[in-house]
XYZ file of N, CA, C and O in Angstrom:
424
model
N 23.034 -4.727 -3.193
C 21.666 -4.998 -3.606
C 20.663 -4.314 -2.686
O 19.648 -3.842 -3.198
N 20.897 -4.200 -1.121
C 20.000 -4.219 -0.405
C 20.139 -2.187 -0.405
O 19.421 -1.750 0.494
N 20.729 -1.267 -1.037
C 21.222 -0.148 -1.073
C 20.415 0.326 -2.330
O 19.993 1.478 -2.433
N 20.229 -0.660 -3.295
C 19.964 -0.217 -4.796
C 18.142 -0.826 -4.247
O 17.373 -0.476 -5.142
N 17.719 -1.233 -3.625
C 16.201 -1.538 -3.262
C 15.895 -0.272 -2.700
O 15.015 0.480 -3.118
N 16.946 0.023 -1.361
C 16.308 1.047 -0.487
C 16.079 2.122 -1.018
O 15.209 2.841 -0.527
N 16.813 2.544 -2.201
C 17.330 3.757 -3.097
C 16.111 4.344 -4.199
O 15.726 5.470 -4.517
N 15.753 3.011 -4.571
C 14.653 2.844 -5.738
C 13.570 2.831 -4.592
O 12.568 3.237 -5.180
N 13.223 2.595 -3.312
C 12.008 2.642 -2.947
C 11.428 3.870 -2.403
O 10.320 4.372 -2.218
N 12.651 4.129 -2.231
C 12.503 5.818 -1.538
C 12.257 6.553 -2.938
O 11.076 6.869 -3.079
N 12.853 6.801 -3.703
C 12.196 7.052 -4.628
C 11.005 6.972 -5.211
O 10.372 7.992 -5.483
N 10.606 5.892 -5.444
C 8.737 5.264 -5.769
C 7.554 5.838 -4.546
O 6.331 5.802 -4.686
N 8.476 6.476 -3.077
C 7.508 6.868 -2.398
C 7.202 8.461 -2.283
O 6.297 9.175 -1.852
N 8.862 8.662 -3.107
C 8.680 10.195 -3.202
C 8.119 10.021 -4.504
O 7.913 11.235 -4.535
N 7.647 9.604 -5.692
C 6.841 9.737 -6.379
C 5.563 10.166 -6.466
O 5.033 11.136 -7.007
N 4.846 8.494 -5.297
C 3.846 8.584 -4.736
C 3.070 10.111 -4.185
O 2.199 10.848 -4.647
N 3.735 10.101 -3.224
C 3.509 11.327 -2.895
C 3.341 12.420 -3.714
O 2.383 13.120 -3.387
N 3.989 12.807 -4.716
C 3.719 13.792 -5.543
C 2.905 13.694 -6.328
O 2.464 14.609 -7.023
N 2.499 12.284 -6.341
C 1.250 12.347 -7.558
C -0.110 12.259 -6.527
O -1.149 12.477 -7.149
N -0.265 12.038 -5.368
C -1.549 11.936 -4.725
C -1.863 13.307 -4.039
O -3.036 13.670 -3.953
N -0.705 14.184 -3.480
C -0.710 15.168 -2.829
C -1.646 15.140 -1.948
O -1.396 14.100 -1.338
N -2.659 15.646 -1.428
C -3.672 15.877 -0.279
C -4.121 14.684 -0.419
O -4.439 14.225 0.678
N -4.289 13.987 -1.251
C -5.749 12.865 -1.915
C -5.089 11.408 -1.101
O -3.912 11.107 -0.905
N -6.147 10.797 -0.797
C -5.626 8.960 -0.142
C -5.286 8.195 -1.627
O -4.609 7.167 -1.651
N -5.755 8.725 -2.682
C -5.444 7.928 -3.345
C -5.289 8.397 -5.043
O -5.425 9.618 -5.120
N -5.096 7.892 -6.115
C -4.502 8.621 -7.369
C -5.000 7.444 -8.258
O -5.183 6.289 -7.874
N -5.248 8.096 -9.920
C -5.106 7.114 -10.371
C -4.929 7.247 -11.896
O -5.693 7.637 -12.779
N -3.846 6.858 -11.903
C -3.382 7.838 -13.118
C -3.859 6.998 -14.790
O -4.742 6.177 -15.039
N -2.667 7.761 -15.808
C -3.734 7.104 -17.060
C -3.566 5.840 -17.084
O -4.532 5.282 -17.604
N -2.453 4.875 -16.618
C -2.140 3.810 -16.500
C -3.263 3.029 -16.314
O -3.735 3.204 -15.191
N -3.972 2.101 -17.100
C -5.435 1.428 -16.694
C -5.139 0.122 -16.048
O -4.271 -0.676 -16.402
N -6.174 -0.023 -14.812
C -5.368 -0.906 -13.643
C -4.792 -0.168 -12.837
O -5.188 -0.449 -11.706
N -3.661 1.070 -12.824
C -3.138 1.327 -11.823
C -3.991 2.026 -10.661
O -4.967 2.670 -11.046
N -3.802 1.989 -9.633
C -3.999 2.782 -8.512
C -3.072 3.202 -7.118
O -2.991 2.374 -6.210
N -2.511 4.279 -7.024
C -1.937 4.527 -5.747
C -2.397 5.146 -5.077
O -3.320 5.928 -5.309
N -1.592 4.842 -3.582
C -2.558 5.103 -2.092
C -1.138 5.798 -1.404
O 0.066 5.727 -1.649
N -1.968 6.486 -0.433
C -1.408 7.358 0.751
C -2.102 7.418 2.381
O -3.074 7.925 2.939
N -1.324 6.849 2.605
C -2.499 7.071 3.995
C -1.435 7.574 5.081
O -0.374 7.059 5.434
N -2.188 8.968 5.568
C -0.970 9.433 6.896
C -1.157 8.742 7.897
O -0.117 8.889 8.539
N -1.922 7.966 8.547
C -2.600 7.490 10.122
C -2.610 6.560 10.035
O -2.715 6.174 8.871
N -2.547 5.827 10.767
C -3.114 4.386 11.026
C -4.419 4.364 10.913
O -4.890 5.501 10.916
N -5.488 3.202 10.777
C -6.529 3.302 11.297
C -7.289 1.698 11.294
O -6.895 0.559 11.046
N -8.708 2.380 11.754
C -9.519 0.815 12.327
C -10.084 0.192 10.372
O -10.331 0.780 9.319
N -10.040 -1.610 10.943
C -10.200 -2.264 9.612
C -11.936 -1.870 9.222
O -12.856 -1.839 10.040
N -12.033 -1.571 7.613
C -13.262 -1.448 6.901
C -13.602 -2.612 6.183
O -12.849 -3.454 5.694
N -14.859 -2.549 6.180
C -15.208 -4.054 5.434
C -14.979 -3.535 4.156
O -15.012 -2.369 3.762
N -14.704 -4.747 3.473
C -15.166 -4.281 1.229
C -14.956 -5.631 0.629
O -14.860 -6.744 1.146
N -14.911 -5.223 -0.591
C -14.553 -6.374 -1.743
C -13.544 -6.137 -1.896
O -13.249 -4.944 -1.816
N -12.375 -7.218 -2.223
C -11.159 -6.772 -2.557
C -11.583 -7.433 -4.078
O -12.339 -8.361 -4.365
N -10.752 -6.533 -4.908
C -11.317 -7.196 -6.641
C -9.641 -7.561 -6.859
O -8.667 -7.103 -6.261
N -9.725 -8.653 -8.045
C -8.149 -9.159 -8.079
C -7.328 -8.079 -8.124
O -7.832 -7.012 -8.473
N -5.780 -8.132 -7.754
C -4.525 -7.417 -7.129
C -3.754 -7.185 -7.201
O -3.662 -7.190 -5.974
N -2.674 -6.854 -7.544
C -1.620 -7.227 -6.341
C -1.146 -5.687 -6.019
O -0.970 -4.746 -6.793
N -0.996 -5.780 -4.500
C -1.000 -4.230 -3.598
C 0.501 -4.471 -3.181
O 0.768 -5.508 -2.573
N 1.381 -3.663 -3.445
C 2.595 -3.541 -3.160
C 3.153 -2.067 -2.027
O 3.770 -1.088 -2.445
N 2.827 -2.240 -0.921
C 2.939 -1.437 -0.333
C 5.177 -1.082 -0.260
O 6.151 -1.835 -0.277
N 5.011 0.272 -0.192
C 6.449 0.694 -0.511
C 7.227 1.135 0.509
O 8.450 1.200 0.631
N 5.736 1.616 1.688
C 6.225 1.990 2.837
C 4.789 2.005 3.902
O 3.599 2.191 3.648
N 5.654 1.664 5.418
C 4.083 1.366 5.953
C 3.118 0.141 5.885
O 2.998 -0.347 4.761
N 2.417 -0.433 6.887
C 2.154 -1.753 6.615
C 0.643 -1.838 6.389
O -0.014 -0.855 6.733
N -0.064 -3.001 5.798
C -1.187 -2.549 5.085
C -1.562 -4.621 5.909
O -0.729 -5.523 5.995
N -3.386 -4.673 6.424
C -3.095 -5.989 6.820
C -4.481 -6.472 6.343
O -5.446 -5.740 6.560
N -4.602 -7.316 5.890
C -6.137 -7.875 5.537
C -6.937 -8.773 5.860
O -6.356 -9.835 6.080
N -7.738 -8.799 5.951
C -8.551 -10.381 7.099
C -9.211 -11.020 6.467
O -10.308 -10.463 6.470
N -9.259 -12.044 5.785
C -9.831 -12.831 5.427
C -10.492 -14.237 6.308
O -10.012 -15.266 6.782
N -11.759 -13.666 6.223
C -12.361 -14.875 7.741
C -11.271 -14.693 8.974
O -10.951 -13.642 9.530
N -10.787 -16.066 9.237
C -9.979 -15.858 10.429
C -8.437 -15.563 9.780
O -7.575 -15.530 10.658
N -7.970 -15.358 8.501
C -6.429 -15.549 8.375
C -6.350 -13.830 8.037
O -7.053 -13.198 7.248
N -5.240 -13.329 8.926
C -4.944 -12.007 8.368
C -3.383 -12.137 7.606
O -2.473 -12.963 7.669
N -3.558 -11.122 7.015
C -2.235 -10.572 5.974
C -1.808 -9.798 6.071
O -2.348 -8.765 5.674
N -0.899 -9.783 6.501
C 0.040 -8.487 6.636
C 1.108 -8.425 5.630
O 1.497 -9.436 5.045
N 1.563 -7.314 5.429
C 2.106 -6.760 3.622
C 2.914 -5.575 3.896
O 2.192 -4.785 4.505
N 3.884 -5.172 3.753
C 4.996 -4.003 3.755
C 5.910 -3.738 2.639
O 5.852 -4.305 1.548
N 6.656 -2.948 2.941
C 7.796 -3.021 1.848
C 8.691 -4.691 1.578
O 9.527 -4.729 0.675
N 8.551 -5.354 2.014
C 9.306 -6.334 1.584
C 8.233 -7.749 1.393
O 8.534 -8.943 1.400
N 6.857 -7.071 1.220
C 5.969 -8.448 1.254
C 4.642 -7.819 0.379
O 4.449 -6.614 0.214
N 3.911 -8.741 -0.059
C 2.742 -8.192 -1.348
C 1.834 -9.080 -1.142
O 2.067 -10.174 -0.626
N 0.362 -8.567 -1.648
C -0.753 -9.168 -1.330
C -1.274 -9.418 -2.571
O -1.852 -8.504 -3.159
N -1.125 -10.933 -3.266
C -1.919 -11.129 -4.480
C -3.226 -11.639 -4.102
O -3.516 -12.312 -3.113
N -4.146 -11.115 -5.264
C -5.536 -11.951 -5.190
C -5.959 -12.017 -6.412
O -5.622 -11.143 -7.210
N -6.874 -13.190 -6.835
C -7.037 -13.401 -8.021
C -8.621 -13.166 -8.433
O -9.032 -12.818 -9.540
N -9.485 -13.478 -7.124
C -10.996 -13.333 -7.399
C -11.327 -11.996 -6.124
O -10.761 -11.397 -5.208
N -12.626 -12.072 -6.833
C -13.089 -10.684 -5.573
C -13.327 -11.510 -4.711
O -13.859 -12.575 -5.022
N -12.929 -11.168 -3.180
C -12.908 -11.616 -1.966
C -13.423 -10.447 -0.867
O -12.806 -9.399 -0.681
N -14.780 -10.854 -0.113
C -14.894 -9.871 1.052
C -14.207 -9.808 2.099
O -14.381 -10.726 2.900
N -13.209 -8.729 2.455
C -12.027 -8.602 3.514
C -12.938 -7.523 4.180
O -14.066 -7.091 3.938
N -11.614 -7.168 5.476
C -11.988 -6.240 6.264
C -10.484 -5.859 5.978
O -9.697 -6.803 5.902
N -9.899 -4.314 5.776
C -8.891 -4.135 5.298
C -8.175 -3.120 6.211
O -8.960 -2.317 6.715
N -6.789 -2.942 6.575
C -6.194 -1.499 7.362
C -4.935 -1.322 7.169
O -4.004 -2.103 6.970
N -5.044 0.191 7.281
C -3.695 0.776 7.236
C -3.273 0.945 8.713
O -3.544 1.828 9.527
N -2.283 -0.541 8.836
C -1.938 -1.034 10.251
C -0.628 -0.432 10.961
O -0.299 -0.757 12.102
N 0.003 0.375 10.259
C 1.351 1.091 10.751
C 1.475 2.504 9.287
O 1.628 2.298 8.083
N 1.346 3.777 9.973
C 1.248 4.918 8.929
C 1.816 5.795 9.713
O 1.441 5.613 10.871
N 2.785 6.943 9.575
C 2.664 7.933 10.932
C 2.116 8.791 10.957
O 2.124 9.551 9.989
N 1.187 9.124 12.399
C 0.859 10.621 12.641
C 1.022 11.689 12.242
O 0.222 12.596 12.010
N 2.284 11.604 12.128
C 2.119 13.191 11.372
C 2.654 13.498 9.662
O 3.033 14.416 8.935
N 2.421 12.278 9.652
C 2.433 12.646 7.833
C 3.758 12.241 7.453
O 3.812 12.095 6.232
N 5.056 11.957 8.143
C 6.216 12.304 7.847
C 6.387 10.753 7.207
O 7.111 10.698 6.212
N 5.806 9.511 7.668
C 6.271 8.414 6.683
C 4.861 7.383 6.594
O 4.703 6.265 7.084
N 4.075 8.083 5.910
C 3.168 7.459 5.897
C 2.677 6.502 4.790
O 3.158 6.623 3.664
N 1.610 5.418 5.080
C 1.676 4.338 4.325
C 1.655 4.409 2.812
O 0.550 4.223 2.303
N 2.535 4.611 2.110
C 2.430 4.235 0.152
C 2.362 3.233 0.007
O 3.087 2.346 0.456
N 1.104 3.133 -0.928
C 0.929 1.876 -1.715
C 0.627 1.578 -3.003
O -0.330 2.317 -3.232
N 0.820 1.033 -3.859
C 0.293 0.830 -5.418
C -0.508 -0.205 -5.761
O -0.103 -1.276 -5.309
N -1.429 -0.263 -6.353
C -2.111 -1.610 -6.938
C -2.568 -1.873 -7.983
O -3.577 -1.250 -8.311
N -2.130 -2.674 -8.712
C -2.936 -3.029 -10.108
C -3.294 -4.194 -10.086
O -3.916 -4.666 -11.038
């Protein structure tokens, strides 16, 4: 089981990647969908988060809500149901591009 996850995820990130190429983010005809790429880590931005759910595939993604943060990876997902003001980051991405954060959200 844990062979047929790793197999299919690596896959969904080599997807990713091919559909965002240079771009942080994609969004194809699928309505609702959106995917993300981020090579770097970086510092949290404020926003609205509008309802969700962000399934990161690789790379960790963390969100702050008031005082509770969220942290989300390949084996964990961030639902939301109403728009909520977060401060949001791409909390583990690598430097040099080689496994950097994929994510999907609808």
């Amino acid at each position: 089981m844990d062979d047929d996850f790793e197999t299919n995820r690596r896959r969904l990130v080599a997807r990713i990647a091919r559909w965002t190429g240079d771009a942080e983010q994609y969004r194809p005809a699928i309505a609702g969908l959106t995917l993300h790429r981020h090579t770097h880590a970086d510092s949290p931005f404020d926003c609205l988060m509008e309802p969700a759910i962000a399934v990161p595939v690789q790379g960790v993604k963390q969100t702050w809500l008031g005082p509770e943060v969220y942290a989300y990876d390949r084996h964990r997902f961030l639902l939301t149901s109403l728009d909520l003001p977060v401060a949001m980051q791409v909390a583990q991405a690598s430097l040099n591009g080689e496994r950097p954060c994929n994510a999907a959200s609808f």
